[in-house]
CSV table of C-alpha atoms in Angstrom, one decimal:
chain,number,residue,atom,x,y,z
R,5,UNK,CA,-67.4,50.9,69.7
R,6,UNK,CA,-69.5,50.2,66.6
R,7,UNK,CA,-67.5,52.9,64.8
R,8,UNK,CA,-64.2,51.2,65.6
R,9,UNK,CA,-65.5,47.9,64.4
R,10,UNK,CA,-66.5,49.5,61.1
R,11,UNK,CA,-63.1,51.2,60.6
R,12,UNK,CA,-61.3,47.9,61.3
R,13,UNK,CA,-63.5,46.1,58.8
R,14,UNK,CA,-62.9,48.7,56.1
R,15,UNK,CA,-59.1,48.6,56.7
R,16,UNK,CA,-59.1,44.8,56.4
R,17,UNK,CA,-61.0,44.9,53.1
R,18,UNK,CA,-58.7,47.6,51.8
R,19,UNK,CA,-55.6,45.4,52.7
R,20,UNK,CA,-57.1,42.4,51.0
R,21,UNK,CA,-58.0,44.5,47.9
R,22,UNK,CA,-54.4,45.8,47.8
R,23,UNK,CA,-53.0,42.3,48.1
R,24,UNK,CA,-55.3,41.0,45.3
R,25,UNK,CA,-54.3,43.9,43.1
R,26,UNK,CA,-50.6,43.3,43.8
R,27,UNK,CA,-51.1,39.5,43.0
R,28,UNK,CA,-52.9,40.5,39.8
R,29,UNK,CA,-50.1,42.8,38.8
R,30,UNK,CA,-47.5,40.1,39.5
R,31,UNK,CA,-49.5,37.6,37.3
R,32,UNK,CA,-49.8,40.1,34.5
R,33,UNK,CA,-46.1,40.9,34.7
R,34,UNK,CA,-45.3,37.1,34.6
R,35,UNK,CA,-47.6,36.6,31.6
R,36,UNK,CA,-46.0,39.6,29.8
R,37,UNK,CA,-42.5,38.4,30.5
R,38,UNK,CA,-43.4,34.8,29.4
R,39,UNK,CA,-45.0,36.1,26.2
R,40,UNK,CA,-42.1,38.4,25.4
R,41,UNK,CA,-39.6,35.4,26.1
R,42,UNK,CA,-41.6,33.2,23.7
R,43,UNK,CA,-41.7,35.9,21.1
R,44,UNK,CA,-38.0,36.5,21.3
R,45,UNK,CA,-37.4,32.7,21.0
R,46,UNK,CA,-39.7,32.5,18.0
R,47,UNK,CA,-38.0,35.5,16.4
R,48,UNK,CA,-34.5,34.0,17.1
R,49,UNK,CA,-35.6,30.6,15.5
R,50,UNK,CA,-37.1,32.4,12.5
R,51,UNK,CA,-34.0,34.5,12.1
R,52,UNK,CA,-31.6,31.6,12.3
R,53,UNK,CA,-33.7,29.5,10.0
R,54,UNK,CA,-34.6,32.0,7.2
R,55,UNK,CA,-32.0,34.7,7.5
R,56,UNK,CA,-28.8,33.1,8.7
R,57,UNK,CA,-27.9,30.1,6.3
R,58,UNK,CA,-24.7,28.2,5.5
R,59,UNK,CA,-23.5,29.1,1.9
R,60,UNK,CA,-25.1,26.7,-0.5
R,61,UNK,CA,-22.7,24.0,-1.8
R,62,UNK,CA,-22.6,23.0,-5.4
R,63,UNK,CA,-21.2,19.5,-4.8
R,64,UNK,CA,-21.0,18.7,-8.5
R,65,UNK,CA,-18.9,21.9,-9.1
R,66,UNK,CA,-16.7,21.1,-6.1
R,67,UNK,CA,-16.1,17.5,-7.3
R,68,UNK,CA,-15.4,18.6,-10.9
R,69,UNK,CA,-12.9,21.2,-9.6
R,70,UNK,CA,-11.1,18.7,-7.4
R,71,UNK,CA,-10.8,16.1,-10.1
R,72,UNK,CA,-9.5,18.6,-12.6
R,73,UNK,CA,-6.7,19.6,-10.2
R,74,UNK,CA,-6.0,15.9,-9.5
R,75,UNK,CA,-5.5,14.4,-12.9
R,76,UNK,CA,-5.8,17.4,-15.3
R,77,UNK,CA,-3.7,19.8,-13.3
R,78,UNK,CA,0.1,19.8,-12.7
R,79,UNK,CA,2.1,16.7,-13.3
R,80,UNK,CA,3.4,16.9,-9.8
R,81,UNK,CA,-0.1,16.8,-8.2
R,82,UNK,CA,-1.1,13.8,-10.1
R,83,UNK,CA,2.0,11.7,-9.4
R,84,UNK,CA,2.0,12.6,-5.7
R,85,UNK,CA,-1.6,11.9,-5.1
R,86,UNK,CA,-2.3,8.9,-7.5
R,87,UNK,CA,1.3,7.6,-7.9
R,88,UNK,CA,1.0,7.7,-11.7
R,89,UNK,CA,1.5,10.4,-14.3
R,90,UNK,CA,-1.5,11.9,-16.1
R,91,UNK,CA,-0.6,9.9,-19.3
R,92,UNK,CA,-0.3,6.6,-17.4
R,93,UNK,CA,-3.5,7.4,-15.5
R,94,UNK,CA,-5.7,7.6,-18.5
R,95,UNK,CA,-4.1,4.6,-20.1
R,96,UNK,CA,-4.9,2.6,-17.0
R,97,UNK,CA,-8.5,3.7,-17.2
R,98,UNK,CA,-8.7,2.5,-20.8
R,99,UNK,CA,-7.1,-0.9,-19.9
R,100,UNK,CA,-9.5,-1.5,-17.0
R,101,UNK,CA,-12.5,-0.5,-19.2
R,102,UNK,CA,-11.5,-2.7,-22.3
R,103,UNK,CA,-9.8,-5.7,-20.6
R,104,UNK,CA,-11.1,-5.5,-17.0
R,105,UNK,CA,-14.7,-4.8,-18.0
R,106,UNK,CA,-14.9,-1.8,-15.8
R,107,UNK,CA,-18.1,0.2,-16.8
R,108,UNK,CA,-19.1,3.7,-15.8
R,109,UNK,CA,-22.2,4.0,-13.7
R,110,UNK,CA,-25.0,6.6,-14.1
R,111,UNK,CA,-23.3,9.1,-11.8
R,112,UNK,CA,-19.7,8.0,-11.5
R,113,UNK,CA,-17.4,8.0,-14.6
R,114,UNK,CA,-14.6,5.5,-14.9
R,115,UNK,CA,-11.7,8.0,-14.4
R,116,UNK,CA,-13.2,9.2,-11.1
R,117,UNK,CA,-13.7,5.7,-9.9
R,118,UNK,CA,-10.0,4.8,-10.7
R,119,UNK,CA,-8.8,8.0,-9.1
R,120,UNK,CA,-10.6,7.2,-5.9
R,121,UNK,CA,-9.1,3.7,-5.9
R,122,UNK,CA,-5.5,4.9,-6.5
R,123,UNK,CA,-5.9,7.6,-3.9
R,124,UNK,CA,-6.9,5.1,-1.3
R,125,UNK,CA,-4.0,2.7,-2.1
R,126,UNK,CA,-1.4,5.5,-2.3
R,127,UNK,CA,-2.3,7.1,1.1
R,128,UNK,CA,-4.3,4.4,2.9
R,129,UNK,CA,-7.2,6.8,3.1
R,130,UNK,CA,-10.4,6.0,5.0
R,131,UNK,CA,-13.8,6.3,3.2
R,132,UNK,CA,-14.8,9.3,5.2
R,133,UNK,CA,-11.7,11.2,4.0
R,134,UNK,CA,-12.4,10.3,0.4
R,135,UNK,CA,-16.1,11.3,1.0
R,136,UNK,CA,-14.9,14.8,1.9
R,137,UNK,CA,-12.7,15.2,-1.1
R,138,UNK,CA,-14.8,13.6,-3.8
R,139,UNK,CA,-18.2,14.7,-2.4
R,140,UNK,CA,-19.5,11.2,-2.8
R,141,UNK,CA,-21.4,9.1,-0.2
R,142,UNK,CA,-19.3,6.4,1.5
R,143,UNK,CA,-21.6,3.7,0.1
R,144,UNK,CA,-20.8,5.0,-3.4
R,145,UNK,CA,-17.1,5.1,-2.6
R,146,UNK,CA,-17.2,1.5,-1.3
R,147,UNK,CA,-19.1,0.2,-4.3
R,148,UNK,CA,-16.7,1.9,-6.8
R,149,UNK,CA,-13.6,0.7,-5.0
R,150,UNK,CA,-14.8,-2.9,-5.2
R,151,UNK,CA,-15.6,-2.5,-8.9
R,152,UNK,CA,-12.1,-1.1,-9.8
R,153,UNK,CA,-10.5,-3.8,-7.6
R,154,UNK,CA,-12.4,-6.5,-9.5
R,155,UNK,CA,-11.3,-5.1,-12.8
R,156,UNK,CA,-7.7,-5.0,-11.7
R,157,UNK,CA,-7.9,-8.6,-10.6
R,158,UNK,CA,-9.1,-9.6,-14.1
R,159,UNK,CA,-6.1,-8.0,-15.8
R,160,UNK,CA,-3.5,-8.9,-13.2
R,161,UNK,CA,-2.5,-12.2,-14.9
R,162,UNK,CA,-1.4,-10.3,-17.9
R,163,UNK,CA,1.0,-8.3,-15.8
R,164,UNK,CA,2.2,-10.8,-13.2
R,165,UNK,CA,4.0,-13.3,-15.5
R,166,UNK,CA,7.4,-14.0,-17.0
R,167,UNK,CA,8.5,-11.5,-19.7
R,168,UNK,CA,11.4,-10.7,-21.9
R,169,UNK,CA,13.7,-7.9,-20.9
R,170,UNK,CA,16.9,-6.2,-22.0
R,171,UNK,CA,19.7,-5.5,-19.5
R,172,UNK,CA,22.0,-2.6,-19.9
R,173,UNK,CA,24.9,-1.0,-18.1
R,174,UNK,CA,25.4,-1.8,-14.4
R,175,UNK,CA,22.4,-4.1,-14.2
R,176,UNK,CA,23.7,-6.2,-17.1
R,177,UNK,CA,27.1,-6.5,-15.3
R,178,UNK,CA,25.5,-7.7,-12.1
R,179,UNK,CA,23.6,-10.5,-13.9
R,180,UNK,CA,26.2,-11.6,-16.5
R,181,UNK,CA,27.4,-14.5,-14.3
R,182,UNK,CA,23.9,-15.8,-13.8
R,183,UNK,CA,22.9,-16.1,-17.4
R,184,UNK,CA,20.3,-18.9,-16.8
R,185,UNK,CA,18.7,-17.1,-13.9
R,186,UNK,CA,15.3,-15.6,-14.5
R,187,UNK,CA,15.1,-13.6,-11.3
R,188,UNK,CA,15.2,-13.5,-7.5
R,189,UNK,CA,12.8,-14.9,-5.0
R,190,UNK,CA,12.0,-13.9,-1.4
R,191,UNK,CA,9.2,-13.4,1.1
R,192,UNK,CA,7.8,-10.2,2.6
R,193,UNK,CA,5.5,-9.6,5.6
R,194,UNK,CA,2.7,-7.1,4.9
R,195,UNK,CA,0.7,-5.9,8.0
R,196,UNK,CA,-3.0,-6.7,7.9
R,197,UNK,CA,-6.1,-6.4,10.1
R,198,UNK,CA,-7.9,-9.7,11.1
R,199,UNK,CA,-10.4,-10.7,13.7
R,200,UNK,CA,-9.4,-11.4,17.3
R,201,UNK,CA,-9.8,-15.1,16.8
R,202,UNK,CA,-7.5,-15.1,13.8
R,203,UNK,CA,-4.7,-13.1,15.3
R,204,UNK,CA,-2.6,-16.0,16.6
R,205,UNK,CA,-2.4,-17.4,13.1
R,206,UNK,CA,-1.3,-14.1,11.6
R,207,UNK,CA,1.1,-13.2,14.3
R,208,UNK,CA,4.7,-13.4,12.9
R,209,UNK,CA,7.9,-14.1,14.8
R,210,UNK,CA,8.3,-10.3,15.5
R,211,UNK,CA,4.9,-10.3,17.1
R,212,UNK,CA,3.2,-8.3,14.4
R,213,UNK,CA,0.0,-9.3,12.6
R,214,UNK,CA,0.8,-9.8,8.9
R,215,UNK,CA,0.5,-11.9,5.9
R,216,UNK,CA,3.5,-13.7,4.4
R,217,UNK,CA,3.7,-12.9,0.7
R,218,UNK,CA,6.0,-14.7,-1.7
R,219,UNK,CA,7.4,-12.5,-4.5
R,220,UNK,CA,9.5,-13.3,-7.5
R,221,UNK,CA,10.9,-10.6,-9.7
R,222,UNK,CA,13.2,-10.2,-12.8
R,223,UNK,CA,16.4,-8.2,-13.0
R,224,UNK,CA,14.3,-5.3,-14.2
R,225,UNK,CA,12.4,-5.0,-10.9
R,226,UNK,CA,9.3,-6.3,-12.5
R,227,UNK,CA,7.4,-9.0,-10.6
R,228,UNK,CA,6.9,-12.4,-12.3
R,229,UNK,CA,4.9,-14.2,-9.6
R,230,UNK,CA,3.1,-13.2,-6.4
R,231,UNK,CA,1.4,-15.4,-3.8
R,232,UNK,CA,-0.3,-13.4,-1.1
R,233,UNK,CA,-2.6,-14.7,1.6
R,234,UNK,CA,-0.5,-16.9,3.9
R,235,UNK,CA,-0.7,-16.2,7.6
R,236,UNK,CA,2.2,-14.4,9.1
R,237,UNK,CA,3.0,-17.4,11.3
R,238,UNK,CA,3.6,-19.6,8.2
R,239,UNK,CA,7.2,-20.1,7.4
R,240,UNK,CA,8.8,-19.4,4.0
R,241,UNK,CA,9.2,-23.1,3.4
R,242,UNK,CA,5.5,-23.7,3.7
R,243,UNK,CA,4.6,-20.8,1.4
R,244,UNK,CA,7.2,-21.9,-1.2
R,245,UNK,CA,5.9,-25.4,-1.1
R,246,UNK,CA,2.3,-24.2,-1.8
R,247,UNK,CA,3.6,-22.0,-4.6
R,248,UNK,CA,5.3,-25.0,-6.3
R,249,UNK,CA,2.3,-27.3,-6.1
R,250,UNK,CA,-0.9,-25.1,-6.4
R,251,UNK,CA,-2.8,-24.9,-9.6
R,252,UNK,CA,-1.5,-21.4,-10.4
R,253,UNK,CA,2.0,-22.6,-9.5
R,254,UNK,CA,5.4,-21.0,-9.8
R,255,UNK,CA,6.9,-22.5,-12.9
R,256,UNK,CA,10.6,-22.9,-13.4
R,257,UNK,CA,11.6,-23.7,-17.0
R,258,UNK,CA,14.1,-26.5,-17.5
R,259,UNK,CA,17.7,-25.2,-17.1
R,260,UNK,CA,16.6,-22.0,-15.4
R,261,UNK,CA,16.8,-20.9,-11.7
R,262,UNK,CA,16.0,-18.2,-9.3
R,263,UNK,CA,18.5,-16.5,-6.9
R,264,UNK,CA,17.5,-17.0,-3.3
R,265,UNK,CA,19.1,-16.0,0.1
R,266,UNK,CA,20.9,-18.3,2.5
R,267,UNK,CA,17.7,-19.2,4.3
R,268,UNK,CA,16.8,-21.4,1.3
R,269,UNK,CA,18.4,-24.7,0.4
R,270,UNK,CA,20.7,-24.7,-2.6
R,271,UNK,CA,18.9,-27.1,-4.9
R,272,UNK,CA,17.6,-27.4,-8.5
R,273,UNK,CA,15.9,-24.2,-9.7
R,274,UNK,CA,17.1,-22.2,-6.6
R,275,UNK,CA,20.7,-20.9,-6.4
R,276,UNK,CA,21.6,-19.9,-2.9
R,277,UNK,CA,24.8,-18.4,-1.6
R,278,UNK,CA,27.4,-20.2,0.6
R,279,UNK,CA,26.4,-20.3,4.3
R,280,UNK,CA,29.0,-19.4,6.9
R,281,UNK,CA,30.5,-16.8,4.4
R,282,UNK,CA,29.8,-13.1,4.5
R,283,UNK,CA,27.1,-12.2,2.2
R,284,UNK,CA,25.2,-8.9,2.6
R,285,UNK,CA,26.5,-6.0,0.6
R,286,UNK,CA,27.3,-3.8,3.6
R,287,UNK,CA,29.7,-6.5,4.8
R,288,UNK,CA,31.8,-5.9,1.7
R,289,UNK,CA,32.5,-2.2,2.4
R,290,UNK,CA,36.2,-1.7,2.4
R,291,UNK,CA,36.7,-5.5,2.0
R,292,UNK,CA,37.6,-7.6,-1.1
R,293,UNK,CA,36.9,-11.3,-1.7
R,294,UNK,CA,39.6,-13.6,-0.6
R,295,UNK,CA,38.3,-16.9,-2.1
R,296,UNK,CA,35.8,-18.3,-4.6
R,297,UNK,CA,33.0,-18.6,-2.1
R,298,UNK,CA,33.3,-14.9,-1.0
R,299,UNK,CA,33.4,-13.6,-4.6
R,300,UNK,CA,30.4,-15.8,-5.4
R,301,UNK,CA,28.4,-14.5,-2.4
R,302,UNK,CA,29.3,-10.9,-3.3
R,303,UNK,CA,28.1,-11.1,-6.9
R,304,UNK,CA,25.1,-13.2,-5.8
R,305,UNK,CA,24.1,-10.5,-3.2
R,306,UNK,CA,24.6,-7.8,-5.8
R,307,UNK,CA,22.2,-9.5,-8.2
R,308,UNK,CA,19.6,-10.9,-5.7
R,309,UNK,CA,19.3,-7.4,-4.2
R,310,UNK,CA,16.8,-6.7,-6.9
R,311,UNK,CA,14.0,-8.5,-5.0
R,312,UNK,CA,14.6,-6.4,-1.9
R,313,UNK,CA,14.7,-3.2,-4.0
R,314,UNK,CA,11.4,-4.2,-5.7
R,315,UNK,CA,9.7,-4.8,-2.4
R,316,UNK,CA,11.0,-1.5,-1.1
R,317,UNK,CA,9.8,0.6,-4.0
R,318,UNK,CA,6.4,-1.3,-3.9
R,319,UNK,CA,5.8,-0.3,-0.2
R,320,UNK,CA,7.1,3.2,-0.7
R,321,UNK,CA,4.6,3.8,-3.5
R,322,UNK,CA,1.6,2.3,-1.9
R,323,UNK,CA,1.1,3.4,1.6
R,324,UNK,CA,-1.7,0.9,2.2
R,325,UNK,CA,1.0,-1.9,2.3
R,326,UNK,CA,2.9,-0.3,5.2
R,327,UNK,CA,0.1,-0.2,7.8
R,328,UNK,CA,-3.0,-2.4,8.5
R,329,UNK,CA,-6.1,-1.2,6.6
R,330,UNK,CA,-9.7,-1.4,7.6
R,331,UNK,CA,-10.9,-3.8,4.9
R,332,UNK,CA,-11.7,-7.5,5.6
R,333,UNK,CA,-8.9,-9.9,5.2
R,334,UNK,CA,-10.0,-11.2,1.7
R,335,UNK,CA,-10.2,-7.7,0.3
R,336,UNK,CA,-6.8,-6.9,1.9
R,337,UNK,CA,-5.2,-9.9,0.1
R,338,UNK,CA,-6.8,-8.7,-3.2
R,339,UNK,CA,-5.4,-5.2,-2.6
R,340,UNK,CA,-2.0,-6.6,-2.1
R,341,UNK,CA,-2.2,-8.4,-5.5
R,342,UNK,CA,-3.5,-5.2,-7.1
R,343,UNK,CA,-0.5,-3.2,-5.8
R,344,UNK,CA,1.9,-5.7,-7.4
R,345,UNK,CA,0.0,-5.4,-10.7
R,346,UNK,CA,0.1,-1.6,-10.5
R,347,UNK,CA,3.8,-1.8,-9.7
R,348,UNK,CA,4.4,-3.7,-13.0
R,349,UNK,CA,2.1,-1.4,-14.9
R,350,UNK,CA,4.2,1.6,-13.8
R,351,UNK,CA,7.5,-0.2,-14.7
R,352,UNK,CA,6.1,-0.9,-18.2
R,353,UNK,CA,5.0,2.7,-18.7
R,354,UNK,CA,8.1,4.4,-17.4
R,355,UNK,CA,10.1,3.4,-20.4
R,356,UNK,CA,8.1,6.0,-22.4
R,357,UNK,CA,7.2,8.3,-19.5
R,358,UNK,CA,10.1,10.4,-18.1
R,359,UNK,CA,7.9,11.5,-15.1
R,360,UNK,CA,7.4,8.0,-13.9
R,361,UNK,CA,11.1,7.1,-14.5
R,362,UNK,CA,12.1,10.1,-12.3
R,363,UNK,CA,9.8,9.0,-9.6
R,364,UNK,CA,11.1,5.5,-9.7
R,365,UNK,CA,14.7,6.7,-9.4
R,366,UNK,CA,13.8,8.9,-6.4
R,367,UNK,CA,12.1,6.0,-4.7
R,368,UNK,CA,15.0,3.6,-5.4
R,369,UNK,CA,17.4,6.0,-3.9
R,370,UNK,CA,15.5,6.1,-0.7
R,371,UNK,CA,15.1,2.4,-0.7
R,372,UNK,CA,18.8,1.7,-1.3
R,373,UNK,CA,19.7,3.8,1.8
R,374,UNK,CA,17.2,1.9,3.9
R,375,UNK,CA,18.3,-1.5,2.7
R,376,UNK,CA,21.9,-0.8,3.9
R,377,UNK,CA,20.6,-0.2,7.5
R,378,UNK,CA,18.3,-3.2,7.4
R,379,UNK,CA,21.0,-5.5,6.2
R,380,UNK,CA,23.3,-4.3,9.0
R,381,UNK,CA,20.6,-5.0,11.5
R,382,UNK,CA,20.0,-8.5,9.9
R,383,UNK,CA,23.6,-9.4,10.2
R,384,UNK,CA,23.8,-8.3,13.8
R,385,UNK,CA,20.7,-10.1,14.9
R,386,UNK,CA,21.4,-13.2,12.5
R,387,UNK,CA,17.7,-13.5,11.8
R,388,UNK,CA,16.6,-16.1,9.2
R,389,UNK,CA,14.6,-19.2,8.8
R,390,UNK,CA,15.9,-22.2,7.0
R,391,UNK,CA,13.7,-23.2,4.0
R,392,UNK,CA,14.0,-26.9,3.4
R,393,UNK,CA,11.3,-27.3,0.7
R,394,UNK,CA,14.0,-27.5,-1.9
R,395,UNK,CA,16.0,-30.7,-2.0
R,396,UNK,CA,19.7,-30.4,-2.4
R,397,UNK,CA,21.5,-32.6,-5.0
R,398,UNK,CA,25.2,-33.3,-5.6
R,399,UNK,CA,24.8,-32.2,-9.2
R,400,UNK,CA,23.5,-28.8,-8.1
R,401,UNK,CA,26.1,-28.4,-5.5
R,402,UNK,CA,28.8,-29.0,-8.2
R,403,UNK,CA,27.1,-26.6,-10.5
R,404,UNK,CA,27.4,-23.8,-7.9
R,405,UNK,CA,31.0,-24.7,-7.1
R,406,UNK,CA,32.0,-24.7,-10.8
R,407,UNK,CA,30.3,-21.4,-11.3
R,408,UNK,CA,31.9,-19.9,-8.3
R,409,UNK,CA,35.4,-21.1,-9.2
R,410,UNK,CA,35.1,-19.8,-12.8
R,411,UNK,CA,34.2,-16.5,-11.3
R,412,UNK,CA,37.2,-16.4,-9.0
R,413,UNK,CA,39.6,-17.6,-11.8
R,414,UNK,CA,38.5,-14.7,-14.0
R,415,UNK,CA,38.6,-12.3,-11.1
R,416,UNK,CA,42.2,-13.3,-10.3
R,417,UNK,CA,43.3,-13.0,-13.9
R,418,UNK,CA,41.9,-9.4,-14.1
R,419,UNK,CA,43.4,-8.4,-10.8
R,420,UNK,CA,46.8,-9.6,-11.9
R,421,UNK,CA,46.4,-8.0,-15.3
R,422,UNK,CA,45.5,-4.7,-13.6
């Protein structure tokens, strides 16, 4: 019996010893696996950090290469990206430096700052897109944009003013009956971004958020006067009243006048067409004037169309005017003014720059086709506000009637002669 007890005790100790050995083996295995896992993790981290790297970027070299392609490459690239030819671009840089007091900074030269500015206006680019192309921080882009915008505002008065011009060919023929006219006047709505609390004031009659901009241009499609900033809900009458009475007012020389559409009152300084008589150019397709009022309206529409063409080219060239931008409203108003100034700068330079002239002709062709469709829609919907800021006078009414009758008399003589 004692022998069996001893055997049982030995067996029990052996089983415990086997279990302990098995537990020790499991612990050792677990430790080995953990160590191996940690070593593999460490090796992977070391390999990724010190052996697998992204190619080193030379931002200065990338930027220099991009700018060279932009305004030192092909003439097509420069005019498509910046909306100006290479020749005009460098002239604009000199003007902004000499007259706009634009100075280069430690790291950003003037030509690069101007290129960024034009690029943003031409394509309505966000800062993060410009950051990728120009390899500059968004803070640097923002600062340079404001610097160039400030310089353009300083020189804008030299470009947005009355000027002498020579009319030739078909343009001269359109304006020969309006010898004392110095241009055409109209309003345009440009989409803007405003705070939620300001949206009701900037919502126009179509329901869009916009600013109502008064524009005046000469027969050569060059703007004479611009007044941006009024809320989209403001009527043309209110905007014109402000333009006529503000410090920087719209000046009308004695004996001169602007051509305006039928929404304006026919009064001193503003020659409007006859109401209740067909007016828009598309209405005259396959039709001929039957009386002096119709002939006057046809010739008036042909000449006044210059303001709509100018607006059309302006918005085609600068994409930032076609959609709301991310800037605050004050900056957006200044940007609108800058686009008008740049429009005139390009008009001035195209006389000696065939590249700019070709671009303008291409834009005008597109705009003219769009205007025909817009005028047809306008006639169908009969959309138009009456502007009563101008006071009608008997003298001015007689002036228009006399002018229209003289037109028709000459027209009849030529028709009978032919």
